[in-house]
Structures are given as C-alpha cells and as structure tokens.
Short mmCIF file of C-alpha atoms and ligand atoms in Angstrom, two decimals:
data_model
loop_
_atom_site.label_atom_id
_atom_site.label_comp_id
_atom_site.label_asym_id
_atom_site.label_seq_id
_atom_site.Cartn_x
_atom_site.Cartn_y
_atom_site.Cartn_z
CA MET A 710 29.63 204.29 143.27
CA THR A 711 28.48 207.92 143.10
CA GLU A 712 25.55 209.23 145.06
CA SER A 713 23.43 209.61 141.93
CA GLU A 714 24.21 206.07 140.79
CA PHE A 715 23.14 204.82 144.21
CA ARG A 716 19.92 206.84 144.02
CA LEU A 717 19.16 205.19 140.68
CA LEU A 718 19.56 201.75 142.24
CA ILE A 719 17.29 202.58 145.16
CA ASP A 720 14.80 204.07 142.74
CA ALA A 721 14.85 200.91 140.63
CA GLY A 722 14.13 198.92 143.81
CA ILE A 723 11.11 201.10 144.56
CA SER A 724 9.79 200.76 141.01
CA SER A 725 10.29 197.01 141.05
CA HIS A 726 8.32 196.79 144.25
CA ALA A 727 5.51 198.96 142.87
CA HIS A 728 5.34 196.54 139.97
CA PHE A 729 5.07 193.63 142.42
CA ARG A 730 2.26 195.29 144.33
CA ASN A 731 0.38 196.10 141.16
CA ARG A 732 -0.19 192.42 140.56
CA TRP A 733 -2.90 192.56 143.22
CA GLU A 734 -5.98 194.74 143.42
CA SER A 735 -5.20 198.18 144.67
CA MET A 736 -5.72 198.95 148.33
CA GLU A 737 -5.61 202.00 150.50
CA GLU A 738 -3.13 202.23 153.33
CA ASP A 739 -5.04 202.37 156.60
CA ASP A 740 -5.34 205.77 158.24
CA SER A 741 -3.75 204.48 161.44
CA LEU A 742 -0.48 204.04 159.55
CA SER A 743 -0.28 207.49 158.09
CA VAL A 744 2.42 209.98 159.07
CA SER A 745 2.59 213.35 157.39
CA GLY A 746 5.46 213.98 155.03
CA GLU A 747 6.50 216.92 157.15
CA ARG A 748 6.62 214.89 160.34
CA SER A 749 8.53 211.98 158.74
CA ALA A 750 11.01 214.43 157.29
CA SER A 751 11.53 216.06 160.64
CA ILE A 752 11.98 212.70 162.39
CA LEU A 753 14.54 211.60 159.83
CA SER A 754 16.29 214.91 160.10
CA GLU A 755 16.56 214.42 163.85
CA LEU A 756 17.81 210.90 163.28
CA GLY A 757 20.41 212.29 160.88
CA GLU A 758 21.65 214.53 163.68
CA ARG A 759 21.80 211.61 166.07
CA LEU A 760 23.68 209.47 163.55
CA ASN A 761 26.41 212.08 163.32
CA ASP A 762 27.68 210.63 166.56
CA ASN A 763 29.59 207.94 164.68
CA TYR A 764 33.05 207.16 163.41
CA PRO A 765 33.76 207.39 159.68
CA PHE A 766 33.73 203.63 159.06
CA PHE A 767 33.70 204.22 155.30
CA HIS A 768 36.94 206.20 155.26
CA PRO A 769 40.45 204.73 155.24
CA ARG A 770 41.19 207.07 158.17
CA TYR A 771 39.09 204.67 160.14
CA ALA A 772 41.48 201.79 160.83
CA GLY A 773 40.01 200.60 164.11
CA GLN A 774 37.64 197.67 164.41
CA MET A 775 36.28 195.26 161.78
CA ILE A 776 33.67 197.69 160.52
CA LYS A 777 32.94 199.07 157.08
CA PRO A 778 29.74 199.93 155.23
CA PRO A 779 28.13 197.38 152.92
CA HIS A 780 28.53 197.73 149.18
CA PRO A 781 25.80 199.93 147.60
CA ILE A 782 24.63 196.90 145.59
CA ALA A 783 24.04 195.03 148.85
CA MET A 784 22.16 197.99 150.33
CA ALA A 785 19.99 198.45 147.24
CA ALA A 786 19.22 194.73 147.06
CA TYR A 787 18.43 194.62 150.78
CA MET A 788 16.11 197.60 150.44
CA MET A 789 14.44 196.05 147.41
CA ALA A 790 13.70 192.77 149.18
CA MET A 791 12.90 194.41 152.51
CA GLN A 792 9.84 196.08 150.98
CA ILE A 793 8.36 192.60 150.74
CA ASN A 794 9.99 191.58 154.05
CA PRO A 795 10.33 187.86 153.43
CA ASN A 796 11.22 185.66 156.39
CA ASN A 797 13.77 182.98 155.57
CA HIS A 798 12.68 180.85 158.45
CA ALA A 799 10.60 178.82 156.05
CA LEU A 800 9.82 178.57 152.35
CA ASP A 801 6.35 179.84 153.16
CA GLY A 802 7.87 182.98 154.60
CA GLY A 803 9.57 183.88 151.34
CA PRO A 804 10.03 181.31 148.60
CA ALA A 805 12.21 183.57 146.45
CA THR A 806 14.71 184.59 149.11
CA ALA A 807 14.87 181.03 150.49
CA LYS A 808 16.02 179.92 147.04
CA LEU A 809 18.51 182.80 146.89
CA GLU A 810 19.84 181.68 150.26
CA LEU A 811 20.36 178.11 149.11
CA GLU A 812 22.22 179.44 146.06
CA VAL A 813 24.61 181.72 147.95
CA VAL A 814 25.26 179.14 150.64
CA GLY A 815 26.08 176.70 147.83
CA GLN A 816 28.57 179.18 146.38
CA ILE A 817 30.26 179.63 149.74
CA ALA A 818 30.39 175.86 150.30
CA LYS A 819 32.01 175.49 146.88
CA MET A 820 34.57 178.17 147.71
CA PHE A 821 35.67 176.06 150.67
CA GLY A 822 35.74 172.92 148.52
CA TYR A 823 32.82 171.12 150.14
CA THR A 824 31.35 168.62 147.67
CA ASP A 825 28.28 168.01 149.81
CA HIS A 826 27.03 170.29 152.55
CA LEU A 827 24.22 171.40 154.78
CA GLY A 828 24.19 175.06 155.65
CA HIS A 829 22.33 178.29 155.93
CA LEU A 830 22.71 181.95 156.69
CA THR A 831 22.40 183.18 160.27
CA SER A 832 22.01 186.58 161.81
CA SER A 833 25.63 186.56 163.00
CA GLY A 834 28.89 184.70 163.39
CA THR A 835 28.00 184.18 167.01
CA PHE A 836 24.83 182.34 166.12
CA ALA A 837 26.55 180.39 163.35
CA ASN A 838 29.20 179.25 165.84
CA LEU A 839 26.53 178.36 168.38
CA GLU A 840 24.93 176.02 165.85
CA ALA A 841 28.24 174.38 164.96
CA LEU A 842 29.07 173.84 168.64
CA TRP A 843 25.57 172.57 169.35
CA VAL A 844 25.95 169.95 166.61
CA ALA A 845 29.42 169.14 167.98
CA ARG A 846 27.93 168.52 171.39
CA SER A 847 25.07 166.47 169.92
CA ILE A 848 27.61 164.20 168.20
CA HIS A 849 29.92 163.89 171.24
CA PRO A 850 27.68 164.66 174.22
CA ASP A 851 30.27 163.56 176.78
CA LYS A 852 33.38 165.01 175.20
CA ALA A 853 34.89 168.45 175.41
CA ILE A 854 35.04 171.21 172.83
CA ALA A 855 38.54 172.74 172.87
CA TYR A 856 39.46 176.20 171.65
CA SER A 857 42.56 178.38 171.79
CA PRO A 858 43.01 181.32 174.15
CA SER A 859 42.91 183.52 171.05
CA ALA A 860 39.63 182.04 169.79
CA HIS A 861 36.64 184.38 169.88
CA TYR A 862 35.17 184.62 173.38
CA THR A 863 31.88 183.34 172.01
CA HIS A 864 33.17 179.75 172.08
CA ARG A 865 33.59 179.69 175.82
CA ARG A 866 30.26 181.38 176.37
CA MET A 867 28.32 179.25 173.92
CA CYS A 868 29.73 176.09 175.49
CA GLU A 869 28.18 177.36 178.72
CA VAL A 870 24.88 178.06 176.96
CA ILE A 871 24.65 174.55 175.51
CA ASN A 872 26.10 173.00 178.64
CA ALA A 873 28.96 171.38 176.74
CA ARG A 874 32.22 170.38 178.35
CA SER A 875 34.87 172.75 177.14
CA MET A 876 38.53 173.54 177.59
CA GLU A 877 40.93 176.25 176.61
CA LEU A 878 43.87 174.70 174.82
CA ASP A 879 46.47 176.29 172.57
CA VAL A 880 45.73 174.24 169.46
CA THR A 881 48.73 175.81 167.72
CA ASP A 882 51.07 174.01 170.16
CA LEU A 883 51.04 170.65 168.41
CA GLU A 884 52.93 168.77 171.11
CA LEU A 885 50.57 169.97 173.80
CA LEU A 886 47.63 169.28 171.51
CA GLU A 887 48.66 165.67 170.92
CA THR A 888 49.16 165.10 174.64
CA GLU A 889 45.60 166.26 175.26
CA LEU A 890 44.11 164.39 172.29
CA LYS A 891 45.70 161.16 173.54
CA LYS A 892 43.64 161.39 176.71
CA GLY A 893 40.50 160.91 174.60
CA SER A 894 38.34 163.48 176.31
CA ILE A 895 38.15 165.99 173.44
CA GLY A 896 35.43 165.55 170.82
CA THR A 897 35.81 168.72 168.74
CA LEU A 898 38.60 171.22 168.18
CA VAL A 899 37.81 174.81 167.23
CA VAL A 900 40.44 176.13 164.82
CA THR A 901 40.34 179.84 164.02
CA ILE A 902 41.18 181.02 160.54
CA GLY A 903 41.77 184.70 161.20
CA THR A 904 41.54 185.42 164.92
CA THR A 905 39.46 188.43 165.82
CA GLY A 906 42.33 190.06 167.69
CA THR A 907 45.34 189.69 165.43
CA GLY A 908 43.91 188.09 162.28
CA SER A 909 46.19 185.10 162.88
CA VAL A 910 45.51 181.92 160.97
CA GLU A 911 45.92 178.79 163.09
CA PRO A 912 47.86 175.97 161.36
CA LEU A 913 44.87 173.87 160.35
CA HIS A 914 46.97 171.78 157.94
CA ARG A 915 49.14 170.64 160.86
CA ILE A 916 46.25 170.18 163.29
CA LEU A 917 44.11 168.15 160.89
CA PRO A 918 46.33 165.03 160.73
CA LEU A 919 46.37 164.87 164.54
CA ALA A 920 42.59 165.28 164.71
CA LYS A 921 42.19 162.45 162.21
CA LYS A 922 44.62 160.24 164.09
CA TYR A 923 42.58 160.58 167.28
CA GLY A 924 39.12 160.66 165.68
CA VAL A 925 38.39 164.23 166.73
CA ARG A 926 36.13 166.60 164.81
CA ILE A 927 37.24 170.06 163.65
CA HIS A 928 35.15 173.18 163.55
CA ALA A 929 36.80 176.00 161.58
CA ASP A 930 35.82 179.46 162.77
CA CYS A 931 36.47 181.46 159.61
CA ALA A 932 34.12 184.28 160.58
CA TYR A 933 36.77 186.85 159.79
CA GLY A 934 39.24 185.09 157.50
CA GLY A 935 37.00 182.80 155.44
CA PHE A 936 36.91 184.80 152.22
CA PHE A 937 40.72 184.86 152.07
CA THR A 938 40.34 181.28 150.83
CA LEU A 939 39.98 182.91 147.42
CA LEU A 940 43.55 184.23 147.63
CA ALA A 941 44.88 180.90 148.84
CA HIS A 942 43.70 179.33 145.58
CA ALA A 943 45.36 182.00 143.39
CA PRO A 944 48.41 180.99 141.34
CA GLU A 945 50.77 183.15 143.42
CA PRO A 946 49.12 183.45 146.81
CA ILE A 947 49.98 186.50 148.91
CA ILE A 948 48.93 184.69 152.07
CA ALA A 949 50.20 181.34 153.38
CA PRO A 950 47.73 179.07 151.57
CA GLU A 951 48.15 175.76 153.42
CA PRO A 952 45.49 176.13 156.17
CA PHE A 953 42.90 177.34 153.66
CA LEU A 954 43.49 174.49 151.24
CA VAL A 955 42.33 171.86 153.75
CA LEU A 956 39.19 173.64 154.93
CA HIS A 957 37.06 171.15 153.01
CA GLU A 958 38.24 168.48 155.46
CA CYS A 959 36.73 170.29 158.45
CA ASP A 960 33.43 169.07 159.84
CA SER A 961 31.91 172.51 160.06
CA ILE A 962 32.81 176.03 158.97
CA VAL A 963 31.53 179.46 159.97
CA ILE A 964 31.98 182.58 157.85
CA ASP A 965 30.64 186.12 158.27
CA PRO A 966 29.58 187.80 155.03
CA HIS A 967 28.92 190.90 157.17
CA LYS A 968 32.67 191.18 157.79
CA HIS A 969 34.56 190.65 154.53
CA GLY A 970 31.60 189.90 152.25
CA LEU A 971 30.46 193.53 151.78
CA GLN A 972 27.17 192.86 153.62
CA PRO A 973 25.18 194.83 156.19
CA TYR A 974 25.03 193.33 159.68
CA GLY A 975 22.76 190.39 160.07
CA CYS A 976 24.65 187.99 157.81
CA GLY A 977 26.61 185.02 159.13
CA CYS A 978 26.76 181.52 157.69
CA VAL A 979 27.28 178.01 159.04
CA LEU A 980 28.16 174.98 156.92
CA PHE A 981 28.43 171.29 157.74
CA ARG A 982 30.35 168.82 155.60
CA ASP A 983 28.02 165.96 156.48
CA ALA A 984 24.48 166.88 155.49
CA THR A 985 23.02 164.18 157.74
CA VAL A 986 23.70 166.36 160.80
CA GLY A 987 20.37 167.90 159.79
CA LYS A 988 18.82 165.19 161.95
CA TYR A 989 19.87 167.06 165.10
CA TYR A 990 17.77 170.01 164.07
CA ARG A 991 14.56 168.09 163.55
CA HIS A 992 11.50 169.34 165.24
CA ASP A 993 7.82 169.50 164.46
CA SER A 994 6.25 172.86 164.47
CA PRO A 995 2.49 172.75 164.09
CA TYR A 996 2.11 176.15 162.50
CA THR A 997 5.06 177.06 160.38
CA TYR A 998 5.20 174.63 157.50
CA PHE A 999 2.21 173.73 155.48
CA THR A 1000 2.63 174.41 151.80
CA SER A 1001 5.93 172.88 150.90
CA LYS A 1002 7.46 169.45 151.06
CA GLU A 1003 10.92 170.73 150.18
CA LEU A 1004 13.69 171.51 152.58
CA HIS A 1005 12.74 174.30 154.97
CA LEU A 1006 15.51 176.54 156.15
CA GLY A 1007 13.69 176.65 159.47
CA GLU A 1008 14.23 172.93 159.83
CA ILE A 1009 17.99 173.28 159.69
CA SER A 1010 18.38 176.44 161.73
CA LEU A 1011 18.16 177.30 165.41
CA GLU A 1012 16.90 180.78 164.70
CA CYS A 1013 13.33 181.28 163.61
CA SER A 1014 12.65 184.60 161.91
CA ARG A 1015 15.53 185.79 159.77
CA ALA A 1016 15.67 188.54 157.15
CA GLY A 1017 15.17 187.17 153.65
CA ALA A 1018 16.57 190.54 152.59
CA SER A 1019 20.00 189.36 153.82
CA ALA A 1020 19.98 186.53 151.34
CA ALA A 1021 18.88 188.91 148.58
CA ALA A 1022 21.67 191.33 149.42
CA LEU A 1023 24.34 188.64 149.45
CA TRP A 1024 23.03 187.08 146.25
CA ALA A 1025 23.14 190.41 144.39
CA THR A 1026 26.58 191.20 145.79
CA LEU A 1027 28.03 187.87 144.69
CA LYS A 1028 26.61 188.45 141.20
CA ALA A 1029 28.57 191.69 141.05
CA PHE A 1030 31.56 190.36 142.99
CA PRO A 1031 31.87 186.63 142.37
CA LEU A 1032 33.87 184.42 144.73
CA ARG A 1033 36.96 184.37 142.57
CA ALA A 1034 40.61 185.14 143.04
CA ASP A 1035 41.01 187.08 139.79
CA GLU A 1036 37.78 189.10 139.75
CA GLY A 1037 35.06 190.13 142.15
CA LEU A 1038 35.88 189.65 145.82
CA GLY A 1039 39.42 188.32 145.30
CA PRO A 1040 40.98 191.59 144.06
CA ILE A 1041 39.40 193.49 146.98
CA LEU A 1042 40.97 191.15 149.53
CA ARG A 1043 44.26 191.27 147.66
CA LYS A 1044 44.36 195.02 148.32
CA THR A 1045 43.49 194.78 152.01
CA ARG A 1046 46.12 192.08 152.42
CA HIS A 1047 48.64 194.15 150.48
CA ALA A 1048 47.98 197.10 152.78
CA ALA A 1049 49.06 194.95 155.75
CA VAL A 1050 52.15 193.74 153.89
CA VAL A 1051 53.15 197.33 153.11
CA TRP A 1052 52.55 198.28 156.75
CA SER A 1053 54.74 195.41 157.89
CA GLU A 1054 57.56 196.55 155.58
CA LEU A 1055 57.29 200.16 156.74
CA ILE A 1056 57.35 199.26 160.42
CA SER A 1057 60.36 196.94 160.07
CA SER A 1058 62.65 199.99 159.73
CA SER A 1059 60.83 202.18 162.25
CA ARG A 1060 62.67 203.48 165.28
CA ILE A 1061 59.43 204.50 166.98
CA LEU A 1062 56.99 201.63 166.43
CA ILE A 1063 57.48 197.89 166.94
CA GLU A 1064 55.48 195.23 165.14
CA TYR A 1065 53.81 192.85 167.62
CA CYS A 1066 53.39 190.02 165.11
CA LYS A 1067 53.59 189.56 161.37
CA PRO A 1068 50.12 189.97 159.82
CA ASP A 1069 48.69 186.73 158.42
CA LEU A 1070 45.78 188.62 156.82
CA ASP A 1071 44.99 192.36 156.95
CA ILE A 1072 45.10 193.17 160.67
CA VAL A 1073 48.25 194.82 162.06
CA ILE A 1074 49.29 194.93 165.73
CA TYR A 1075 52.03 197.27 166.90
CA PHE A 1076 53.20 199.29 169.87
CA PRO A 1077 55.29 202.36 170.63
CA LYS A 1078 58.93 201.86 171.54
CA THR A 1079 58.93 203.64 174.89
CA PRO A 1080 62.33 204.68 176.33
CA VAL A 1081 61.75 202.20 179.17
CA LEU A 1082 60.11 199.09 177.76
CA SER A 1083 57.61 198.08 180.41
CA ALA A 1084 54.02 196.90 180.22
CA SER A 1085 52.73 199.98 182.03
CA ARG A 1086 54.75 202.49 179.97
CA ILE A 1087 53.78 200.89 176.67
CA SER A 1088 50.12 200.75 177.75
CA ALA A 1089 50.11 204.40 178.76
CA ALA A 1090 51.77 205.49 175.50
CA THR A 1091 49.35 203.33 173.50
CA GLU A 1092 46.45 205.03 175.23
CA ARG A 1093 47.83 208.49 174.47
CA ILE A 1094 48.51 207.74 170.82
CA PHE A 1095 45.04 206.24 170.45
CA THR A 1096 43.26 209.27 171.94
CA THR A 1097 45.50 211.91 170.38
CA ALA A 1098 45.01 210.39 166.93
CA MET A 1099 41.25 210.27 167.34
CA HIS A 1100 40.69 213.67 168.93
CA ARG A 1101 42.95 215.93 166.92
CA SER A 1102 40.87 218.47 165.07
CA GLU A 1103 42.56 218.09 161.73
CA SER A 1104 42.64 214.71 160.02
CA PRO A 1105 41.70 212.48 162.93
CA LEU A 1106 42.80 208.89 162.69
CA TYR A 1107 40.83 206.05 164.27
CA LEU A 1108 42.79 203.12 165.67
CA ALA A 1109 41.93 200.38 168.14
CA ALA A 1110 43.66 199.30 171.33
CA PHE A 1111 44.21 195.65 172.04
CA ALA A 1112 45.28 193.92 175.25
CA VAL A 1113 47.94 191.20 175.06
CA PRO A 1114 49.40 189.18 177.93
CA SER A 1115 52.54 190.93 179.15
CA SER A 1116 54.30 187.55 179.13
CA ALA A 1117 54.06 187.63 175.32
CA MET A 1118 56.01 190.91 175.25
CA ALA A 1119 59.24 189.61 176.73
CA LYS A 1120 60.49 188.46 173.36
CA TYR A 1121 60.90 192.05 172.10
CA SER A 1122 63.60 192.98 174.53
CA THR A 1123 65.57 191.35 177.32
CA ASP A 1124 64.97 194.60 179.23
CA PHE A 1125 61.18 194.34 179.05
CA VAL A 1126 59.50 194.63 182.43
CA ALA A 1127 56.13 192.92 182.88
CA ASP A 1128 55.02 195.20 185.71
CA ILE A 1129 51.31 194.69 184.96
CA PRO A 1130 49.71 191.47 183.64
CA VAL A 1131 48.39 192.82 180.33
CA THR A 1132 49.91 195.29 177.92
CA LYS A 1133 47.84 197.56 175.73
CA VAL A 1134 49.05 197.69 172.15
CA LEU A 1135 47.63 199.25 168.99
CA ARG A 1136 45.57 197.38 166.45
CA SER A 1137 44.48 198.42 162.97
CA VAL A 1138 42.11 196.52 160.75
CA LEU A 1139 43.01 197.46 157.16
CA MET A 1140 39.89 195.88 155.69
CA LYS A 1141 39.04 198.42 153.00
CA PRO A 1142 40.65 198.24 149.55
CA GLU A 1143 41.32 201.99 149.89
CA HIS A 1144 43.74 201.13 152.69
CA GLU A 1145 46.16 199.85 150.08
CA HIS A 1146 47.11 203.39 149.06
CA PHE A 1147 46.29 205.09 152.32
CA VAL A 1148 48.42 202.89 154.54
CA THR A 1149 51.59 204.94 154.02
CA THR A 1150 49.72 208.07 155.16
CA ILE A 1151 48.42 206.25 158.25
CA PHE A 1152 51.89 205.00 159.04
CA ARG A 1153 53.47 208.45 158.64
CA GLU A 1154 50.85 210.08 160.85
CA ILE A 1155 51.02 207.47 163.61
CA THR A 1156 54.79 207.76 163.56
CA ALA A 1157 54.57 211.54 163.93
CA ILE A 1158 52.02 211.34 166.75
CA SER A 1159 54.05 208.67 168.55
CA GLY A 1160 57.25 210.68 168.11
CA SER A 1161 55.65 213.73 169.71
CA ILE A 1162 54.42 211.69 172.67
CA LEU A 1163 57.43 209.55 173.46
C1 PLP B 412 33.49 188.29 164.50
C2 PLP B 412 33.84 186.94 164.93
C3 PLP B 412 32.93 186.13 165.62
C4 PLP B 412 31.58 186.65 166.08
O1 PLP B 412 30.79 186.94 164.98
P1 PLP B 412 29.64 188.07 165.04
O2 PLP B 412 29.17 188.13 163.63
O3 PLP B 412 30.29 189.34 165.51
O4 PLP B 412 28.59 187.59 165.98
C5 PLP B 412 33.31 184.84 165.92
N1 PLP B 412 34.52 184.37 165.59
C6 PLP B 412 35.43 185.11 164.93
C7 PLP B 412 36.76 184.54 164.57
C8 PLP B 412 35.12 186.44 164.58
O5 PLP B 412 36.03 187.20 163.94
#
C-alpha cells in the first residue's frame, strides 16, 4: 500500500470518528488537555528521531527475529477504533468490539476445525498460554504439565506462576513419552506447532493417539505456526500437513495474530475445545457487569482491560485477508514458506554454510563451516558473521543468533569437537512474503560475508 493510500485510510478513520462524536451534543475540550500544535509537532519530531534507533523490520533485509509491521489495514482499523478506546474486558466496555472479537475468534476456531469452542483474544501468546495452562491445572490439580526442551520458556515459568507440577520431556521421543505417560503422573502435554527457535512442528498426529490411550490432555502452542494450518488444508500442501490436520482434537490451542496474522502487538488468542471450561473462570465482580446478560469476555478471561481496538484491527484484516489457503492469508504464508524451501535448496550445495535442520515452516537455522569444526570456532564465526552483516555501511543484513546444545552438533561431522556446552548458530525468520524473492540475495550476501571471514 502506498503512503497516500494509507493516509486516505487514516483520514477515513478520523472522519468516521467525527461522525460518531457528532451524534452527541458538541463539547469543548478542557483547557487542561490542550497542547499547542507547535509543541506537539516538536515532541513528535523528537520522537521520530528517537525511533530511528530501530532495525528495518519492514524490509526483507531484516531476517532476524519474528518481527514485522502490521498490515496498513490493521493499523488504520486499530487507529479508527482506538479513538473510541473500547475495553474488551466486558460488553459494557465496548459492545461493538466485543462482538467483533467473538466473530474473529470464531473464524480462528473454525480454521482449526473446532466445532464448538470457548475462546478470546489476549494481549499476548504468553498470556494465552498462561490461561490454557491454568485451565489444565484446574482440571488436573495434582498432575504435571509436560513440555519439550524446545517449547517456549513461558511454559516452565507459567507453571511456576500457577504453582502447577511440571516436567521437561521430549514429547517428540514417542518411546520416552509412552514410558512417562504410563506412570500416570502427567495430566497435560504441551505440543508446539512451530517452535520459537527453529519453527519445528512437533508430531502431534503421533502424540495424540498416545495421549488418548492414557487419558492425557493436549495443549497445542501454535503461537507461531498456527496460521500455517491454512496451507495444510490446501490440495497440494507445501508443509507436512499431518500435525495440523488433527489440531481440532487438542483440548486447547494458542495462536498469536501479532506474529503471522499481520497484527500490531497486543494480539494473542486462546481457544478451548470444551466450552464448559468457562466454569473455571467464574467470578463475581460487583462493578464491571451491569447492563448485559450475555456472555462477557471478562468472564472468560484472566486479563481485565484489553484493547477493543485489537479486535477491530484483526476483524478488518481478516475481511481483507480471509483465513483461506487460496486467497487472503494463505498465499502470504505460501511465500514465506517457499522462501525457506528455496533457502534450504541453496544451502544444500553450499561449501561455506551448513543447514542445522530442515525448515518445517519459514525459519532457517544454519552455521558456518569453519576449518576446524568445534563448538567454540563455530560460535565465534557465527558472532562475526552476525555483526559484520549488521554493521556494514552498505546494504546491512539483519540476522539472529541462536544457541543450540553442542551435543546436537555431533551429527554434522565425526570430527566435531564439543569444547563448550552450547554452540551459537545463525537463525533467520523469513516471515515476510517479500522474502520469497529476496532470499537468494540474502543467501549470496551471507555466503560472501562468511567466505571473507572463514
Ligand atoms: C512467541 C511465542 C510465545 C510467546 O508469545 P508472546 O506473544 O511473545 O507473548 C509462546 N509460544 C510460542 C511457540 C511462541 O512462538
């Protein structure tokens, strides 16, 4: 979208809000709130300077962390609703955006194949996971919540917060998993669909039968990978579809629209397959609910105040980019995924870079082939490539570094020396559709930088 098209959208949002205000008798803004135009302009100009200290998240040259700007539609819709500032804690805080929230959450639930559900937006994936784990603990107060070493660190921490028994267990090792499940002390398994580190999809379709056999619940943390479900349902999927096709059998699911859903930060989502878990949320607040007898989002959410503007932004975005494989969000994810596939092909014939693991989604992990393959040499070279790429004056390139256990590196060479416990490798999140065409440039440049360093 061009700058002038974006301005038109923002302008339409301002006009729409003026129209809303005009429904009530006119009022004067109080003097205490006034700031001169000159002063506001100067403050914003100073802020603009300060904001220059940022990485170009919008540009395909930024291939570091899971960060990209929201779609202009989302920003315009957020701005439009923010002028009213509805609070989706309760229907009374913003009837319109509460309805929008129920609609978008319904669309997401449908994408996963839930026929019934209870769910809501949250301010983050962390909070959404907290709620899912809290319900897990409420259902099995004496049993453990188990998560893989590669699960997001939030699971361990949140288990501490809610005082739940927890254990780290490689849920992808089915033999080990069954041995543990047999003991009967696990109540819920966390399965990650798109790990934050490597974007790996854990084999949910293999884990699920075991969980059923032993009566264990499953929470799917799809914060990063959830929207790839769209591609799994396409006629010729370009990802392994199996884990995604059984998501509807999981007891709870978390997804982050502020990662792959084109949203600004402040938008996570938690869903439960069994709507009756709402009973765990029940509380009586004397002052929040008084006009409505319908479902209050605040009654099924641990957070209180939450931006109604988030729901408005997601609603508008999903109108423009429906949750479909063949149009809307699907084709965007197809490109990010394709970028990773192209990367993987390019690196397979490289004499300078080694692929750490095949990408399941759109995150690639790789490391320089140092003359002596040791954890310390690879880590040092990784560090130099990372900083050289970022700090060169012409065409900087932004990557991320990622620490893996050195024991996992032995498979690349019989000569590998694990002289330090963790090895730093390079990580690139190719989460913008523009990465599809830019990935060859990134690969060429990283190869050249690595070649000059090694
Ligand atoms: C990002 C992420 C989280 C944490 O979500 P936030 O929105 O950053 O709080 C949890 N789990 C996974 C798998 C993630 O990728």
